[in-house]
Amino acid sequence: MKSNKNLFSNLLILAVLAIGVHIRANWYGDLRLSIANAETASYISASRHSIFSWGIFAGQRLFTTNLIYKLANHPERCRITSYGKPGIGEEDDREIQPCFDKIALLQNILALFGWCFLGWMAARQVQNPLVKALGAASIMLFGFTPQIAEWDSVLSPESLSLSMFAIVLGLMLEVVFRAASSDIPFKSGREKTLLAILVMWYVFWIFVRDVHLYAIPITIILLLLLFLSKQFRVASLYVTVGVLFFFLMIGYASARDSLRATRYPLMNSLDAFIWPYPARVEFFRTYGMPDKEAPSYFDSPNYQAWADEHAAGAYAMFLISHPGFIITTLWEDWDTLNADFAQPYFFTDEVIHRDLLLKIGEMVNPESGVVYLITTALALTLMAHAAQTRSPQHTAWAWLAVWMYGIAAATLFLSYFGDTAGLRRHIMPSVELFRLFLWIFLLPFLDRNVSQKTIKE
């Protein structure tokens, strides 16, 4: 009887996902359509480093995007013919651009697979067939409605950031729940293989955007906490911590050598948050900041030399010592944190039934500050419930909730205060992680409540 019930729920989920994939693949136009933006040229330039050189890590862009944009390295065949400039009101139509069609197709395939994979893996962790189908459908709709899906045509890292994280989270759900339910985690070859795939894909995701690097310390800390339990003191987790620490050092060294996090982004933040305010300027004077000889960073050699060496440390100390600045700045810009984040680069005539899709997207992609309140409440409730019951399943949900919440919060904070140029686009993936958090971590509550009601009846 139970096997029949599981078979029915699995078939229902597959049917829901199949319908979603059909709509996603046919209503948004050709999957090879793409459009460039202001940063696309820098991804092409950075990708020209040899794959065996340090420059592939320490260039203007990161390792994973450098690998992908090698598809567009040919100087004659790979030409940008569609370019969206929303800042000056020059949106454009998407085109099938030579070389870039492959990148757009890859982004779309990753999105199609990633959101379905995450929906399936999340559904596996709950018992009630209705909750399984609801979970898979809501996660799929989250990724397949225009608020997210249209970014898959834009030649920048936002699509990769979200769809690759969907795969990371799907793998994480499977690995964590397997480990939590096992007396000796990662004993079998299959579990070790799953863990290795997760770590590999996680590293690829880390090297999509600079702010992703800060997900590694969060993960390492949470893994180290597991070692408090004898159950998790296994070789596979020690190796995992070592691998993550190694790539943290690689990421730190490459960011330091490339100055990609300070040359443009940090200077934009200082220009917006520091220089217009004399009291804040005085704080930076204590860290040796000189005057700017000219309005431009690059025309001020003394300021540039100081910034390359000391600006990041001084800015970090400013943020740590001025929590009031952080709170008031975020409060004054609250509307930006609750925006719809629809892509502004291309016209959408080719998207069939877009108005309908947008309305559905608004239901699964809420543009409200209440998202931050609910996600915080969900994380705290899961932690309290895990502490109270000591159940392996509840502990797994709580661990995952803290992990994802920490990554979303850290990357949002760093994206917001780390670069004021292109702010909405930079914070979009992090805000969407908070919104995705709702659909993942509501599932255990729905599953428990529906199952208890069914038993009572």
Short mmCIF file of C-alpha atoms in Angstrom, two decimals:
data_model
loop_
_atom_site.label_atom_id
_atom_site.label_comp_id
_atom_site.label_asym_id
_atom_site.label_seq_id
_atom_site.Cartn_x
_atom_site.Cartn_y
_atom_site.Cartn_z
CA MET A 1 0.00 0.00 0.00
CA LYS A 2 2.81 2.40 0.95
CA SER A 3 4.74 1.62 -2.26
CA ASN A 4 1.63 2.35 -4.34
CA LYS A 5 1.19 5.65 -2.51
CA ASN A 6 4.83 6.59 -3.18
CA LEU A 7 4.52 5.56 -6.83
CA PHE A 8 1.42 7.74 -7.25
CA SER A 9 3.05 10.77 -5.61
CA ASN A 10 6.23 10.35 -7.70
CA LEU A 11 4.21 10.11 -10.93
CA LEU A 12 2.22 13.19 -9.91
CA ILE A 13 5.42 15.15 -9.27
CA LEU A 14 6.93 14.03 -12.58
CA ALA A 15 3.76 15.07 -14.41
CA VAL A 16 3.84 18.51 -12.75
CA LEU A 17 7.52 18.97 -13.61
CA ALA A 18 7.00 17.77 -17.20
CA ILE A 19 4.22 20.32 -17.75
CA GLY A 20 6.42 23.04 -16.26
CA VAL A 21 9.40 22.15 -18.45
CA HIS A 22 7.20 22.16 -21.57
CA ILE A 23 5.86 25.63 -20.78
CA ARG A 24 9.27 26.97 -19.76
CA ALA A 25 10.94 25.64 -22.92
CA ASN A 26 8.27 26.91 -25.33
CA TRP A 27 6.76 30.10 -23.93
CA TYR A 28 9.96 32.14 -23.49
CA GLY A 29 11.21 31.95 -27.06
CA ASP A 30 14.27 30.16 -28.43
CA LEU A 31 16.56 29.05 -25.61
CA ARG A 32 19.55 30.38 -27.57
CA LEU A 33 18.34 33.99 -27.50
CA SER A 34 20.60 36.29 -25.49
CA ILE A 35 21.38 39.89 -24.69
CA ALA A 36 24.55 41.52 -23.38
CA ASN A 37 24.84 44.16 -20.69
CA ALA A 38 27.53 46.57 -19.49
CA GLU A 39 29.62 43.81 -17.86
CA THR A 40 29.51 41.18 -20.62
CA ALA A 41 32.66 42.45 -22.34
CA SER A 42 34.66 42.06 -19.12
CA TYR A 43 33.62 38.39 -18.86
CA ILE A 44 34.78 37.80 -22.42
CA SER A 45 38.11 39.54 -21.77
CA ALA A 46 38.75 37.71 -18.48
CA SER A 47 38.01 34.33 -20.02
CA ARG A 48 40.92 34.64 -22.45
CA HIS A 49 43.42 33.58 -19.77
CA SER A 50 44.84 30.10 -20.17
CA ILE A 51 42.99 27.50 -18.15
CA PHE A 52 46.34 26.46 -16.67
CA SER A 53 47.35 29.98 -15.59
CA TRP A 54 46.83 31.81 -12.30
CA GLY A 55 45.04 34.46 -14.31
CA ILE A 56 42.05 32.16 -14.80
CA PHE A 57 41.46 32.65 -11.05
CA ALA A 58 43.03 36.06 -10.46
CA GLY A 59 41.63 37.94 -13.44
CA GLN A 60 38.86 40.52 -13.47
CA ARG A 61 36.27 37.70 -13.33
CA LEU A 62 36.11 34.36 -11.58
CA PHE A 63 37.04 30.83 -12.57
CA THR A 64 33.60 29.40 -13.40
CA THR A 65 32.44 32.27 -15.57
CA ASN A 66 35.87 32.33 -17.21
CA LEU A 67 35.39 28.70 -18.22
CA ILE A 68 31.92 29.33 -19.60
CA TYR A 69 32.82 32.47 -21.52
CA LYS A 70 35.63 30.65 -23.29
CA LEU A 71 32.78 29.67 -25.61
CA ALA A 72 32.90 33.30 -26.82
CA ASN A 73 36.66 33.82 -27.16
CA HIS A 74 36.94 34.01 -30.95
CA PRO A 75 37.58 37.72 -31.77
CA GLU A 76 35.91 37.60 -35.21
CA ARG A 77 33.07 35.09 -34.95
CA CYS A 78 31.93 36.07 -31.43
CA ARG A 79 30.43 39.52 -31.77
CA ILE A 80 27.83 41.14 -29.54
CA THR A 81 24.86 42.21 -31.65
CA SER A 82 22.23 42.64 -28.92
CA TYR A 83 23.02 45.00 -26.05
CA GLY A 84 20.58 46.24 -23.40
CA LYS A 85 21.31 49.62 -21.79
CA PRO A 86 18.38 50.27 -19.44
CA GLY A 87 20.28 53.01 -17.60
CA ILE A 88 19.91 55.27 -20.65
CA GLY A 89 16.59 53.84 -21.84
CA GLU A 90 18.02 51.67 -24.62
CA GLU A 91 16.53 48.23 -24.15
CA ASP A 92 16.88 45.84 -27.08
CA ASP A 93 15.49 42.64 -28.54
CA ARG A 94 17.26 39.39 -27.77
CA GLU A 95 19.09 37.74 -30.65
CA ILE A 96 20.71 34.41 -31.43
CA GLN A 97 24.25 35.77 -31.29
CA PRO A 98 27.16 33.68 -32.60
CA CYS A 99 29.01 31.97 -29.71
CA PHE A 100 26.78 33.62 -27.12
CA ASP A 101 23.93 31.36 -28.24
CA LYS A 102 25.84 28.50 -26.61
CA ILE A 103 26.18 30.39 -23.34
CA ALA A 104 22.47 31.28 -23.33
CA LEU A 105 21.55 27.67 -24.10
CA LEU A 106 23.78 26.46 -21.25
CA GLN A 107 22.18 28.93 -18.84
CA ASN A 108 18.71 27.81 -19.87
CA ILE A 109 19.55 24.11 -19.60
CA LEU A 110 21.03 24.63 -16.13
CA ALA A 111 17.87 26.50 -15.12
CA LEU A 112 15.52 23.86 -16.53
CA PHE A 113 17.41 21.07 -14.79
CA GLY A 114 18.25 22.98 -11.61
CA TRP A 115 14.76 24.05 -10.60
CA CYS A 116 13.23 20.67 -11.43
CA PHE A 117 16.04 18.90 -9.58
CA LEU A 118 15.56 21.06 -6.50
CA GLY A 119 11.80 20.55 -6.59
CA TRP A 120 12.25 16.77 -6.81
CA MET A 121 14.87 16.60 -4.05
CA ALA A 122 12.83 18.80 -1.70
CA ALA A 123 9.76 16.64 -2.30
CA ARG A 124 11.78 13.55 -1.34
CA GLN A 125 12.26 14.87 2.19
CA VAL A 126 8.55 15.07 3.06
CA GLN A 127 6.00 12.27 3.41
CA ASN A 128 2.56 13.56 2.49
CA PRO A 129 1.82 13.20 -1.28
CA LEU A 130 -0.04 16.51 -1.40
CA VAL A 131 2.84 18.36 0.28
CA LYS A 132 5.31 16.64 -2.07
CA ALA A 133 3.43 17.85 -5.14
CA LEU A 134 2.89 21.32 -3.69
CA GLY A 135 6.58 21.66 -2.81
CA ALA A 136 7.82 20.55 -6.22
CA ALA A 137 5.31 22.78 -8.03
CA SER A 138 6.03 25.91 -5.98
CA ILE A 139 9.80 25.57 -6.37
CA MET A 140 9.46 24.95 -10.10
CA LEU A 141 7.13 27.96 -10.50
CA PHE A 142 9.60 30.06 -8.54
CA GLY A 143 12.32 29.36 -11.11
CA PHE A 144 10.16 29.23 -14.23
CA THR A 145 8.19 32.48 -13.91
CA PRO A 146 9.55 35.68 -15.54
CA GLN A 147 10.98 37.20 -12.36
CA ILE A 148 13.72 34.53 -12.50
CA ALA A 149 13.47 32.83 -15.90
CA GLU A 150 14.06 35.88 -18.08
CA TRP A 151 17.50 36.37 -16.51
CA ASP A 152 18.54 33.12 -18.23
CA SER A 153 18.88 35.10 -21.47
CA VAL A 154 21.07 37.83 -19.95
CA LEU A 155 24.84 37.44 -20.42
CA SER A 156 25.79 38.08 -16.80
CA PRO A 157 26.18 35.81 -13.74
CA GLU A 158 22.74 36.22 -12.12
CA SER A 159 21.22 33.23 -13.91
CA LEU A 160 24.20 31.01 -13.10
CA SER A 161 24.19 32.16 -9.49
CA LEU A 162 20.58 31.06 -8.95
CA SER A 163 20.30 27.92 -11.07
CA MET A 164 23.63 26.50 -9.92
CA PHE A 165 22.64 27.19 -6.31
CA ALA A 166 19.38 25.30 -6.92
CA ILE A 167 21.49 22.26 -7.82
CA VAL A 168 23.75 22.82 -4.81
CA LEU A 169 20.73 22.98 -2.51
CA GLY A 170 19.17 19.89 -4.07
CA LEU A 171 22.37 17.93 -3.52
CA MET A 172 22.71 19.36 -0.01
CA LEU A 173 19.20 18.17 0.91
CA GLU A 174 20.01 14.63 -0.16
CA VAL A 175 23.44 14.49 1.46
CA VAL A 176 22.37 16.05 4.78
CA PHE A 177 19.30 13.87 5.24
CA ARG A 178 21.25 10.73 4.34
CA ALA A 179 23.94 11.65 6.86
CA ALA A 180 21.42 12.53 9.58
CA SER A 181 19.64 9.18 9.27
CA SER A 182 22.82 7.09 9.27
CA ASP A 183 24.63 5.71 12.32
CA ILE A 184 27.93 6.08 10.45
CA PRO A 185 27.61 8.90 7.87
CA PHE A 186 29.32 8.52 4.49
CA LYS A 187 30.21 4.90 5.07
CA SER A 188 29.01 3.65 1.68
CA GLY A 189 30.65 4.43 -1.63
CA ARG A 190 27.42 5.98 -2.91
CA GLU A 191 27.28 8.47 -0.05
CA LYS A 192 30.93 9.41 -0.53
CA THR A 193 30.31 9.92 -4.25
CA LEU A 194 27.31 12.15 -3.55
CA LEU A 195 29.37 14.21 -1.12
CA ALA A 196 32.20 14.56 -3.66
CA ILE A 197 29.75 15.71 -6.36
CA LEU A 198 28.23 18.21 -3.94
CA VAL A 199 31.62 19.68 -2.97
CA MET A 200 32.71 19.91 -6.61
CA TRP A 201 29.52 21.64 -7.74
CA TYR A 202 29.59 23.91 -4.66
CA VAL A 203 33.10 25.05 -5.60
CA PHE A 204 31.97 25.80 -9.16
CA TRP A 205 29.11 27.87 -7.73
CA ILE A 206 31.50 29.70 -5.37
CA PHE A 207 33.55 30.92 -8.33
CA VAL A 208 30.62 32.51 -10.15
CA ARG A 209 30.52 35.73 -8.06
CA ASP A 210 32.94 37.19 -5.52
CA VAL A 211 30.35 37.35 -2.74
CA HIS A 212 29.82 33.58 -2.99
CA LEU A 213 33.24 33.11 -1.45
CA TYR A 214 31.83 34.13 1.93
CA ALA A 215 29.53 31.10 1.83
CA ILE A 216 32.59 28.93 2.51
CA PRO A 217 33.30 30.20 6.07
CA ILE A 218 29.62 29.73 6.94
CA THR A 219 29.72 26.16 5.68
CA ILE A 220 33.00 25.38 7.43
CA ILE A 221 31.71 26.72 10.77
CA LEU A 222 28.54 24.63 10.53
CA LEU A 223 30.55 21.54 9.60
CA LEU A 224 32.91 22.09 12.53
CA LEU A 225 29.89 22.24 14.85
CA LEU A 226 28.96 18.76 13.65
CA PHE A 227 32.24 17.46 15.06
CA LEU A 228 30.85 18.08 18.54
CA SER A 229 28.92 14.88 17.92
CA LYS A 230 31.02 11.73 17.73
CA GLN A 231 28.71 10.44 15.00
CA PHE A 232 30.05 12.97 12.51
CA ARG A 233 33.75 12.65 13.24
CA VAL A 234 34.36 10.80 10.00
CA ALA A 235 37.16 11.12 7.48
CA SER A 236 34.88 12.32 4.66
CA LEU A 237 33.81 15.43 6.59
CA TYR A 238 37.38 16.22 7.66
CA VAL A 239 38.42 16.03 4.00
CA THR A 240 35.45 18.23 3.03
CA VAL A 241 36.49 20.91 5.51
CA GLY A 242 40.05 20.75 4.20
CA VAL A 243 38.94 21.08 0.56
CA LEU A 244 36.67 24.03 1.35
CA PHE A 245 39.41 25.77 3.31
CA PHE A 246 41.82 25.26 0.40
CA PHE A 247 39.42 26.91 -2.05
CA LEU A 248 38.71 29.69 0.44
CA MET A 249 42.43 30.49 0.36
CA ILE A 250 42.44 30.28 -3.45
CA GLY A 251 39.50 32.67 -3.61
CA TYR A 252 41.04 35.09 -1.13
CA ALA A 253 44.42 35.09 -2.88
CA SER A 254 42.87 35.53 -6.33
CA ALA A 255 40.68 38.44 -5.16
CA ARG A 256 43.71 40.08 -3.51
CA ASP A 257 45.93 39.69 -6.56
CA SER A 258 43.29 40.83 -9.04
CA LEU A 259 42.00 43.77 -6.94
CA ARG A 260 38.64 43.03 -8.59
CA ALA A 261 36.79 43.62 -5.32
CA THR A 262 38.43 47.01 -4.63
CA ARG A 263 39.38 48.66 -7.91
CA TYR A 264 35.79 49.41 -8.94
CA PRO A 265 33.20 48.05 -6.48
CA LEU A 266 34.67 49.30 -3.21
CA MET A 267 35.52 52.69 -4.67
CA ASN A 268 31.90 53.06 -5.78
CA SER A 269 30.79 52.38 -2.20
CA LEU A 270 33.25 54.87 -0.72
CA ASP A 271 32.11 57.52 -3.20
CA ALA A 272 28.48 56.95 -2.21
CA PHE A 273 28.70 56.26 1.51
CA ILE A 274 31.87 57.98 2.76
CA TRP A 275 33.14 60.97 0.79
CA PRO A 276 29.92 63.04 0.97
CA TYR A 277 30.01 62.89 4.80
CA PRO A 278 32.89 64.70 6.60
CA ALA A 279 32.51 62.72 9.85
CA ARG A 280 32.88 59.44 7.96
CA VAL A 281 35.85 60.81 6.04
CA GLU A 282 37.54 61.61 9.37
CA PHE A 283 37.11 57.99 10.44
CA PHE A 284 38.97 56.86 7.32
CA ARG A 285 41.69 59.43 7.94
CA THR A 286 42.66 57.42 11.01
CA TYR A 287 43.45 54.58 8.59
CA GLY A 288 45.69 56.81 6.50
CA MET A 289 43.27 57.72 3.71
CA PRO A 290 44.68 60.66 1.69
CA ASP A 291 42.74 63.27 -0.25
CA LYS A 292 41.69 62.52 -3.80
CA GLU A 293 43.72 64.63 -6.19
CA ALA A 294 40.88 64.40 -8.72
CA PRO A 295 37.26 63.20 -8.69
CA SER A 296 38.30 60.02 -10.48
CA TYR A 297 39.89 57.19 -8.54
CA PHE A 298 42.30 56.45 -11.41
CA ASP A 299 43.39 60.09 -11.66
CA SER A 300 44.38 60.12 -7.97
CA PRO A 301 47.58 58.04 -7.66
CA ASN A 302 48.05 58.51 -3.90
CA TYR A 303 44.45 57.66 -3.15
CA GLN A 304 44.57 54.71 -5.53
CA ALA A 305 47.73 53.32 -3.92
CA TRP A 306 46.18 53.63 -0.44
CA ALA A 307 42.89 52.10 -1.56
CA ASP A 308 44.53 49.07 -3.16
CA GLU A 309 46.23 48.20 0.11
CA HIS A 310 44.03 49.50 2.90
CA ALA A 311 40.53 50.46 1.74
CA ALA A 312 38.99 47.03 2.28
CA GLY A 313 40.23 46.78 5.88
CA ALA A 314 39.23 50.35 6.73
CA TYR A 315 35.76 49.89 5.25
CA ALA A 316 35.28 46.62 7.13
CA MET A 317 36.16 48.33 10.41
CA PHE A 318 33.79 51.18 9.58
CA LEU A 319 30.90 48.76 9.03
CA ILE A 320 31.68 46.80 12.20
CA SER A 321 31.86 49.94 14.33
CA HIS A 322 28.82 51.68 12.81
CA PRO A 323 25.81 49.35 13.06
CA GLY A 324 23.55 52.40 13.09
CA PHE A 325 24.79 53.34 9.62
CA ILE A 326 23.93 49.84 8.37
CA ILE A 327 20.43 49.84 9.84
CA THR A 328 19.49 53.35 8.70
CA THR A 329 20.91 52.82 5.20
CA LEU A 330 18.97 49.59 4.68
CA TRP A 331 15.81 51.13 6.14
CA GLU A 332 15.99 54.15 3.86
CA ASP A 333 16.47 51.87 0.85
CA TRP A 334 13.85 49.32 1.93
CA ASP A 335 11.99 49.50 -1.40
CA THR A 336 15.07 48.27 -3.24
CA LEU A 337 15.26 45.19 -1.02
CA ASN A 338 11.64 44.39 -1.90
CA ALA A 339 11.76 45.08 -5.64
CA ASP A 340 10.43 42.76 -8.34
CA PHE A 341 13.93 42.40 -9.90
CA ALA A 342 12.48 41.70 -13.33
CA GLN A 343 15.23 41.95 -15.93
CA PRO A 344 15.30 45.43 -17.56
CA TYR A 345 17.47 44.62 -20.58
CA PHE A 346 15.25 43.21 -23.34
CA PHE A 347 11.75 43.56 -24.74
CA THR A 348 9.47 40.67 -23.89
CA ASP A 349 7.20 40.37 -26.95
CA GLU A 350 8.35 36.80 -27.54
CA VAL A 351 7.29 35.60 -24.09
CA ILE A 352 3.88 33.97 -24.52
CA HIS A 353 1.25 34.78 -21.86
CA ARG A 354 3.75 36.94 -19.99
CA ASP A 355 1.08 38.80 -18.03
CA LEU A 356 -0.28 35.49 -16.71
CA LEU A 357 3.22 34.26 -15.88
CA LEU A 358 4.03 37.49 -14.04
CA LYS A 359 0.91 37.17 -11.88
CA ILE A 360 1.82 33.59 -11.00
CA GLY A 361 5.36 34.76 -10.33
CA GLU A 362 4.12 37.38 -7.89
CA MET A 363 2.48 34.61 -5.85
CA VAL A 364 5.68 32.59 -5.48
CA ASN A 365 8.06 35.56 -5.56
CA PRO A 366 6.56 37.94 -2.97
CA GLU A 367 7.78 41.53 -3.18
CA SER A 368 7.42 42.27 0.51
CA GLY A 369 9.61 42.85 3.52
CA VAL A 370 7.57 40.26 5.37
CA VAL A 371 9.73 37.67 3.59
CA TYR A 372 12.67 38.56 5.85
CA LEU A 373 10.49 38.29 8.94
CA ILE A 374 9.02 34.91 7.98
CA THR A 375 12.36 33.42 6.95
CA THR A 376 13.88 34.47 10.27
CA ALA A 377 10.93 33.01 12.17
CA LEU A 378 11.14 29.75 10.20
CA ALA A 379 14.87 29.38 10.89
CA LEU A 380 14.48 30.08 14.62
CA THR A 381 11.49 27.75 14.92
CA LEU A 382 13.31 24.91 13.20
CA MET A 383 16.30 25.41 15.50
CA ALA A 384 14.09 25.41 18.60
CA HIS A 385 12.20 22.34 17.43
CA ALA A 386 15.44 20.49 16.70
CA ALA A 387 16.81 21.34 20.16
CA GLN A 388 13.60 20.17 21.77
CA THR A 389 13.10 16.88 19.94
CA ARG A 390 16.72 15.92 19.14
CA SER A 391 15.25 14.17 16.10
CA PRO A 392 17.75 13.54 13.26
CA GLN A 393 15.23 14.75 10.69
CA HIS A 394 14.41 17.95 12.57
CA THR A 395 18.11 18.58 13.17
CA ALA A 396 18.79 18.18 9.46
CA TRP A 397 16.11 20.72 8.56
CA ALA A 398 17.47 23.16 11.17
CA TRP A 399 21.08 22.76 10.00
CA LEU A 400 20.08 23.37 6.40
CA ALA A 401 17.96 26.38 7.36
CA VAL A 402 20.83 28.04 9.23
CA TRP A 403 23.18 27.26 6.34
CA MET A 404 20.96 28.77 3.65
CA TYR A 405 19.86 31.72 5.78
CA GLY A 406 23.50 32.51 6.59
CA ILE A 407 24.50 32.44 2.93
CA ALA A 408 21.56 34.59 1.85
CA ALA A 409 22.21 37.16 4.60
CA ALA A 410 25.99 37.31 4.09
CA THR A 411 25.83 37.64 0.32
CA LEU A 412 23.04 40.24 0.51
CA PHE A 413 24.98 42.35 3.03
CA LEU A 414 28.19 42.20 1.00
CA SER A 415 26.44 42.80 -2.32
CA TYR A 416 24.59 45.82 -0.96
CA PHE A 417 27.47 47.55 0.82
CA GLY A 418 30.24 46.25 -1.45
CA ASP A 419 29.24 48.02 -4.66
CA THR A 420 26.65 50.72 -5.26
CA ALA A 421 26.86 50.51 -9.05
CA GLY A 422 24.25 48.19 -10.54
CA LEU A 423 22.89 47.64 -7.04
CA ARG A 424 19.53 46.05 -7.94
CA ARG A 425 21.20 43.50 -10.19
CA HIS A 426 23.91 42.69 -7.67
CA ILE A 427 21.56 42.07 -4.75
CA MET A 428 18.95 40.21 -6.81
CA PRO A 429 20.33 36.65 -6.33
CA SER A 430 20.62 37.10 -2.56
CA VAL A 431 17.12 38.54 -2.16
CA GLU A 432 15.79 35.66 -4.25
CA LEU A 433 17.49 33.19 -1.91
CA PHE A 434 15.42 34.61 0.94
CA ARG A 435 12.27 34.21 -1.15
CA LEU A 436 13.24 30.66 -2.14
CA PHE A 437 13.88 29.91 1.54
CA LEU A 438 10.13 30.21 2.17
CA TRP A 439 9.21 27.42 -0.24
CA ILE A 440 11.88 25.06 1.00
CA PHE A 441 11.46 25.43 4.75
CA LEU A 442 7.69 25.72 4.87
CA LEU A 443 7.61 22.10 3.68
CA PRO A 444 8.46 20.37 6.99
CA PHE A 445 5.78 22.42 8.79
CA LEU A 446 3.14 21.63 6.17
CA ASP A 447 4.15 17.99 6.11
CA ARG A 448 3.93 17.61 9.88
CA ASN A 449 0.60 19.43 10.19
CA VAL A 450 -1.11 17.71 7.26
CA SER A 451 0.17 14.28 8.33
CA GLN A 452 -1.02 14.78 11.92
CA LYS A 453 -4.43 15.89 10.71
CA THR A 454 -4.69 12.86 8.44
CA ILE A 455 -3.78 10.50 11.33
CA LYS A 456 -6.41 12.08 13.60
CA GLU A 457 -9.08 11.72 10.95
#
